[in-house]
Short mmCIF file of C-alpha atoms in Angstrom, two decimals:
data_model
loop_
_atom_site.label_atom_id
_atom_site.label_comp_id
_atom_site.label_asym_id
_atom_site.label_seq_id
_atom_site.Cartn_x
_atom_site.Cartn_y
_atom_site.Cartn_z
CA SER A 1 -0.03 0.01 0.01
CA PHE A 2 1.03 3.54 -0.88
CA CYS A 3 0.87 5.66 2.26
CA VAL A 4 1.29 9.36 1.36
CA THR A 5 -1.92 11.39 1.77
CA GLU A 6 -2.91 12.73 5.19
CA GLU A 7 -6.27 14.14 6.27
CA LYS A 8 -5.11 17.74 6.63
CA SER A 9 -2.38 17.99 3.97
CA GLY A 10 -4.25 16.59 1.00
CA SER A 11 -2.20 17.26 -2.18
CA ASN A 12 0.52 18.99 -0.17
CA THR A 13 3.33 16.46 -0.31
CA SER A 14 6.11 18.90 0.86
CA SER A 15 5.56 18.17 4.53
CA PHE A 16 3.83 15.53 6.65
CA SER A 17 2.47 15.31 10.16
CA THR A 18 3.65 11.71 10.26
CA PHE A 19 7.03 11.79 11.99
CA PHE A 20 9.98 9.47 12.60
CA ASN A 21 13.02 9.55 14.82
CA ARG A 22 15.99 7.21 15.24
CA LYS A 23 16.55 5.13 18.34
CA GLY A 24 19.78 3.09 18.03
CA ARG A 25 19.47 0.63 15.18
CA PHE A 26 15.72 1.38 14.77
CA PHE A 27 13.35 4.03 13.56
CA ILE A 28 10.16 4.89 15.36
CA LEU A 29 7.22 6.25 13.35
CA ARG A 30 3.99 7.72 14.51
CA GLY A 31 1.06 9.43 12.78
CA GLU A 32 -1.83 8.65 10.36
CA LYS A 33 -2.17 8.26 6.63
CA ASN A 34 -5.57 8.65 5.07
CA PRO A 35 -6.92 7.47 2.67
CA VAL A 36 -4.82 4.41 1.87
CA ILE A 37 -6.01 1.93 -0.81
CA ASN A 38 -5.70 -1.75 0.27
CA ALA A 39 -5.23 -0.71 3.88
CA GLY A 40 -5.27 -3.88 5.93
CA GLN A 41 -4.85 -6.03 2.77
CA GLY A 42 -1.28 -5.19 1.72
CA ARG A 43 1.84 -7.28 2.55
CA PHE A 44 3.92 -4.10 2.89
CA TYR A 45 3.23 -0.44 3.50
CA VAL A 46 5.39 2.22 1.90
CA VAL A 47 5.22 5.17 4.25
CA TRP A 48 6.45 8.79 3.78
CA ALA A 49 7.33 10.68 6.93
CA ASN A 50 9.12 13.78 8.22
CA GLU A 51 12.04 13.55 10.57
CA GLU A 52 10.89 14.87 13.92
CA GLY A 53 11.74 18.54 14.21
CA SER A 54 11.75 19.04 10.45
CA LYS A 55 8.97 20.58 8.39
CA ASN A 56 10.44 20.80 4.93
CA ARG A 57 11.28 18.53 1.96
CA SER A 58 14.78 17.83 3.12
CA GLY A 59 13.50 15.99 6.17
CA ILE A 60 11.24 13.57 4.34
CA SER A 61 12.21 9.86 4.09
CA THR A 62 10.50 6.69 3.00
CA PHE A 63 10.05 3.46 4.88
CA LEU A 64 9.00 -0.14 4.16
CA ILE A 65 6.74 -1.53 6.89
CA PRO A 66 5.65 -5.20 6.87
CA GLU A 67 2.02 -5.89 7.39
CA LYS A 68 2.13 -7.46 10.86
CA THR A 69 4.45 -4.89 12.45
CA GLU A 70 3.40 -3.98 15.97
CA GLY A 71 1.67 -0.61 16.27
CA LEU A 72 0.23 -0.77 12.74
CA ARG A 73 -3.57 -0.39 12.73
CA PHE A 74 -6.26 0.14 10.16
CA GLY A 75 -9.72 1.70 10.04
CA PRO A 76 -12.28 3.02 9.86
CA TYR A 77 -12.95 1.79 6.35
CA HIS A 78 -14.48 4.27 3.85
CA ASP A 79 -17.85 3.77 2.18
CA LYS A 80 -16.81 4.92 -1.33
CA PRO A 81 -19.20 5.47 -4.24
CA GLY A 82 -16.60 3.93 -6.70
CA PHE A 83 -13.78 1.44 -6.70
CA ARG A 84 -15.58 -0.48 -3.98
CA PRO A 85 -13.61 -3.78 -4.31
CA ALA A 86 -10.47 -1.91 -3.19
CA PRO A 87 -10.66 -1.36 0.59
CA THR A 88 -9.71 2.14 1.62
CA ALA A 89 -9.09 3.23 5.20
CA THR A 90 -6.87 5.17 7.60
CA VAL A 91 -3.47 3.61 8.43
CA HIS A 92 -2.42 4.43 12.04
CA LEU A 93 1.23 4.26 13.08
CA GLU A 94 1.48 4.04 16.80
CA ASN A 95 5.16 4.09 17.68
CA VAL A 96 5.87 1.60 14.93
CA CYS A 97 9.44 0.35 15.35
CA ILE A 98 11.34 -0.85 12.26
CA PRO A 99 15.03 -1.67 11.58
CA ILE A 100 17.11 1.13 9.97
CA ASP A 101 17.48 -1.17 6.95
CA ASN A 102 13.79 -0.59 6.20
CA MET A 103 14.44 3.00 5.14
CA ILE A 104 14.18 3.20 1.34
CA GLY A 105 17.15 5.10 -0.14
CA PRO A 106 19.26 7.68 1.68
CA ALA A 107 17.78 9.76 4.52
CA GLY A 108 16.04 12.91 3.15
CA SER A 109 15.49 11.38 -0.34
CA GLY A 110 11.82 10.74 0.29
CA TYR A 111 10.44 13.75 -1.59
CA LEU A 112 12.36 13.06 -4.74
CA LEU A 113 11.36 9.43 -4.58
CA LEU A 114 7.74 10.46 -4.18
CA MET A 115 7.79 12.79 -7.17
CA GLN A 116 9.38 10.09 -9.33
CA THR A 117 6.77 7.60 -8.15
CA LEU A 118 3.85 9.89 -8.83
CA ASP A 119 5.13 10.79 -12.32
CA TRP A 120 5.31 7.12 -13.10
CA GLY A 121 1.97 6.28 -11.43
CA ARG A 122 0.06 9.02 -13.27
CA ALA A 123 0.89 7.43 -16.68
CA LEU A 124 -0.44 4.12 -15.45
CA SER A 125 -3.60 5.68 -13.92
CA ALA A 126 -4.18 7.40 -17.32
CA ALA A 127 -3.87 3.93 -18.96
CA ILE A 128 -6.65 2.63 -16.72
CA ALA A 129 -8.78 5.60 -17.38
CA VAL A 130 -8.40 4.98 -21.12
CA GLY A 131 -9.63 1.46 -20.66
CA LEU A 132 -12.61 2.59 -18.66
CA ALA A 133 -13.50 5.25 -21.19
CA ARG A 134 -13.24 2.62 -23.95
CA ALA A 135 -15.55 0.32 -22.10
CA ALA A 136 -18.13 3.09 -21.66
CA ILE A 137 -17.97 4.16 -25.28
CA GLU A 138 -18.28 0.58 -26.57
CA GLU A 139 -21.29 0.09 -24.38
CA VAL A 140 -22.97 3.29 -25.60
CA ILE A 141 -22.30 2.38 -29.23
CA ARG A 142 -23.80 -1.08 -28.68
CA PHE A 143 -26.85 0.37 -27.10
CA ALA A 144 -27.32 3.12 -29.70
CA LYS A 145 -27.25 0.51 -32.47
CA GLN A 146 -29.89 -1.66 -30.82
CA ARG A 147 -32.22 1.00 -29.42
CA VAL A 148 -34.87 1.71 -32.02
CA ILE A 149 -37.19 4.79 -31.89
CA LEU A 150 -39.58 5.59 -34.72
CA LYS A 151 -38.28 2.65 -36.67
CA ARG A 152 -34.60 3.61 -36.72
CA PRO A 153 -31.63 3.07 -34.35
CA ILE A 154 -30.81 6.17 -32.32
CA ILE A 155 -27.21 6.06 -33.57
CA ARG A 156 -28.59 7.49 -36.79
CA ASN A 157 -29.70 10.66 -34.95
CA GLN A 158 -27.08 13.33 -35.66
CA SER A 159 -26.90 14.50 -32.07
CA ILE A 160 -25.91 11.09 -30.86
CA ALA A 161 -23.80 10.22 -33.87
CA PHE A 162 -21.73 13.35 -33.56
CA LEU A 163 -21.30 12.92 -29.87
CA LEU A 164 -19.98 9.39 -30.31
CA ALA A 165 -17.66 10.65 -33.14
CA ASP A 166 -16.20 13.16 -30.63
CA LEU A 167 -15.78 10.49 -27.92
CA VAL A 168 -13.98 7.92 -30.14
CA THR A 169 -11.75 10.63 -31.46
CA GLU A 170 -10.86 11.82 -27.94
CA LEU A 171 -10.32 8.18 -26.88
CA GLU A 172 -7.57 7.87 -29.56
CA ALA A 173 -6.00 11.12 -28.44
CA ALA A 174 -5.99 9.97 -24.80
CA ARG A 175 -4.41 6.65 -25.77
CA ALA A 176 -1.73 8.42 -27.71
CA LEU A 177 -0.89 10.63 -24.75
CA VAL A 178 -0.55 7.57 -22.56
CA TRP A 179 1.70 5.83 -25.10
CA ARG A 180 3.88 8.94 -25.27
CA ALA A 181 4.29 9.19 -21.55
CA CYS A 182 5.03 5.47 -21.26
CA ARG A 183 7.62 5.72 -24.08
CA LEU A 184 9.41 8.46 -22.26
CA ILE A 185 9.50 6.37 -19.12
CA ASP A 186 10.87 3.42 -21.10
CA ILE A 187 13.69 5.45 -22.62
CA GLY A 188 14.55 7.25 -19.41
CA LYS A 189 13.54 10.73 -20.53
CA ASP A 190 11.80 13.38 -18.48
CA HIS A 191 8.12 12.37 -18.36
CA THR A 192 6.63 14.62 -15.65
CA VAL A 193 4.60 16.83 -17.93
CA ALA A 194 3.71 14.04 -20.36
CA SER A 195 2.37 11.89 -17.49
CA SER A 196 0.29 14.81 -16.12
CA MET A 197 -1.11 15.53 -19.55
CA ALA A 198 -2.11 11.90 -20.11
CA LYS A 199 -3.61 11.60 -16.65
CA LEU A 200 -5.55 14.91 -17.05
CA TYR A 201 -6.93 14.18 -20.42
CA ALA A 202 -7.78 10.51 -19.89
CA SER A 203 -9.41 11.04 -16.52
CA GLU A 204 -11.62 13.87 -17.80
CA LEU A 205 -12.54 11.76 -20.82
CA ALA A 206 -13.50 8.84 -18.60
CA VAL A 207 -15.92 11.11 -16.67
CA ARG A 208 -17.35 12.66 -19.84
CA ALA A 209 -17.78 9.30 -21.59
CA THR A 210 -19.62 7.76 -18.63
CA THR A 211 -21.74 10.85 -18.06
CA GLU A 212 -22.84 11.04 -21.69
CA GLY A 213 -23.29 7.25 -21.58
CA LEU A 214 -25.79 7.58 -18.69
CA LEU A 215 -27.66 10.26 -20.66
CA ILE A 216 -27.96 8.09 -23.81
CA LEU A 217 -28.79 4.84 -21.98
CA GLY A 218 -31.37 6.72 -19.83
CA GLN A 219 -33.14 4.69 -17.15
CA SER A 220 -31.52 1.42 -18.28
CA GLY A 221 -28.13 2.94 -17.48
CA TYR A 222 -29.10 4.76 -14.29
CA ARG A 223 -30.58 1.81 -12.34
CA ARG A 224 -28.54 -1.02 -10.75
CA PRO A 225 -27.12 -3.36 -11.80
CA SER A 226 -25.77 -1.36 -14.75
CA LEU A 227 -22.25 -1.40 -16.22
CA MET A 228 -22.51 2.26 -17.16
CA GLU A 229 -23.57 3.28 -13.65
CA LYS A 230 -20.59 1.44 -12.22
CA LEU A 231 -18.14 2.96 -14.68
CA HIS A 232 -19.52 6.39 -13.93
CA ARG A 233 -18.80 5.99 -10.24
CA ASP A 234 -15.36 4.54 -10.83
CA ALA A 235 -14.44 7.33 -13.31
CA GLN A 236 -14.73 10.02 -10.70
CA ALA A 237 -11.76 8.57 -8.80
CA PHE A 238 -9.33 9.27 -11.64
CA ARG A 239 -9.90 12.98 -11.30
CA ILE A 240 -8.77 12.78 -7.67
CA ALA A 241 -6.19 9.99 -7.26
CA GLU A 242 -2.49 10.61 -8.04
CA GLY A 243 -3.26 14.38 -7.86
CA THR A 244 -6.48 16.09 -8.81
CA SER A 245 -7.11 17.48 -12.27
CA HIS A 246 -6.34 20.92 -10.83
CA VAL A 247 -2.96 19.62 -9.63
CA GLN A 248 -2.17 18.23 -13.07
CA LYS A 249 -2.94 21.66 -14.60
CA LEU A 250 -0.57 23.24 -12.04
CA ILE A 251 2.20 20.87 -13.05
CA ILE A 252 1.61 21.43 -16.76
CA SER A 253 1.37 25.17 -16.53
CA GLY A 254 4.48 25.31 -14.38
CA GLN A 255 6.54 24.07 -17.28
CA LEU A 256 5.19 26.59 -19.85
#
């Protein structure tokens, strides 16, 4: 599990209220991370924390904590509208004691490691959003071909046909942005902006595709069980996780 976000700091990853200090050959960690996906289910927890007494980036380090470490607790679990199969909860660190070898990288390197991890993760989140948008668009096209009103399929109505034309075009654009970001990762080039562009565009497309899908499917899409209804709930998470859409725009505009 990826333990970064805290209740009060949100997207601010330059300082944490989770602290650590060294005691002989061990580190002691205390604080809370919330929300954490797969809390209580992960084999290991990667935790970012500030050295006690430090409140800037140079004091951030990263730690690997095994699942059954004493002082590691979970809950309460969140009742989320989407991504319900992935348990999400608060991770409590109550004087968690781990060997010094469980620090990842040199002391004070946590902020750089976090930025590198987020850049990589945003490209992968964008890839998932592309797949979700594709599933929604394919479902809408299938329905529009089968749904007949006044003796003709609704896909022959210009308002729906043009909307679907926009969506499939935007899907190809989102996929190309993801491929570009992943290619830059593969060849070791700077991929920060490319990953943010892919994540921003793909996540917004996923929301738009599922929203328009619900509108076209009407009552059959809005009631449960419905694939479109589920995709719509799941799509919202991509505008938030790995940095909100607003954060992605800050990253992109900062490089102009």
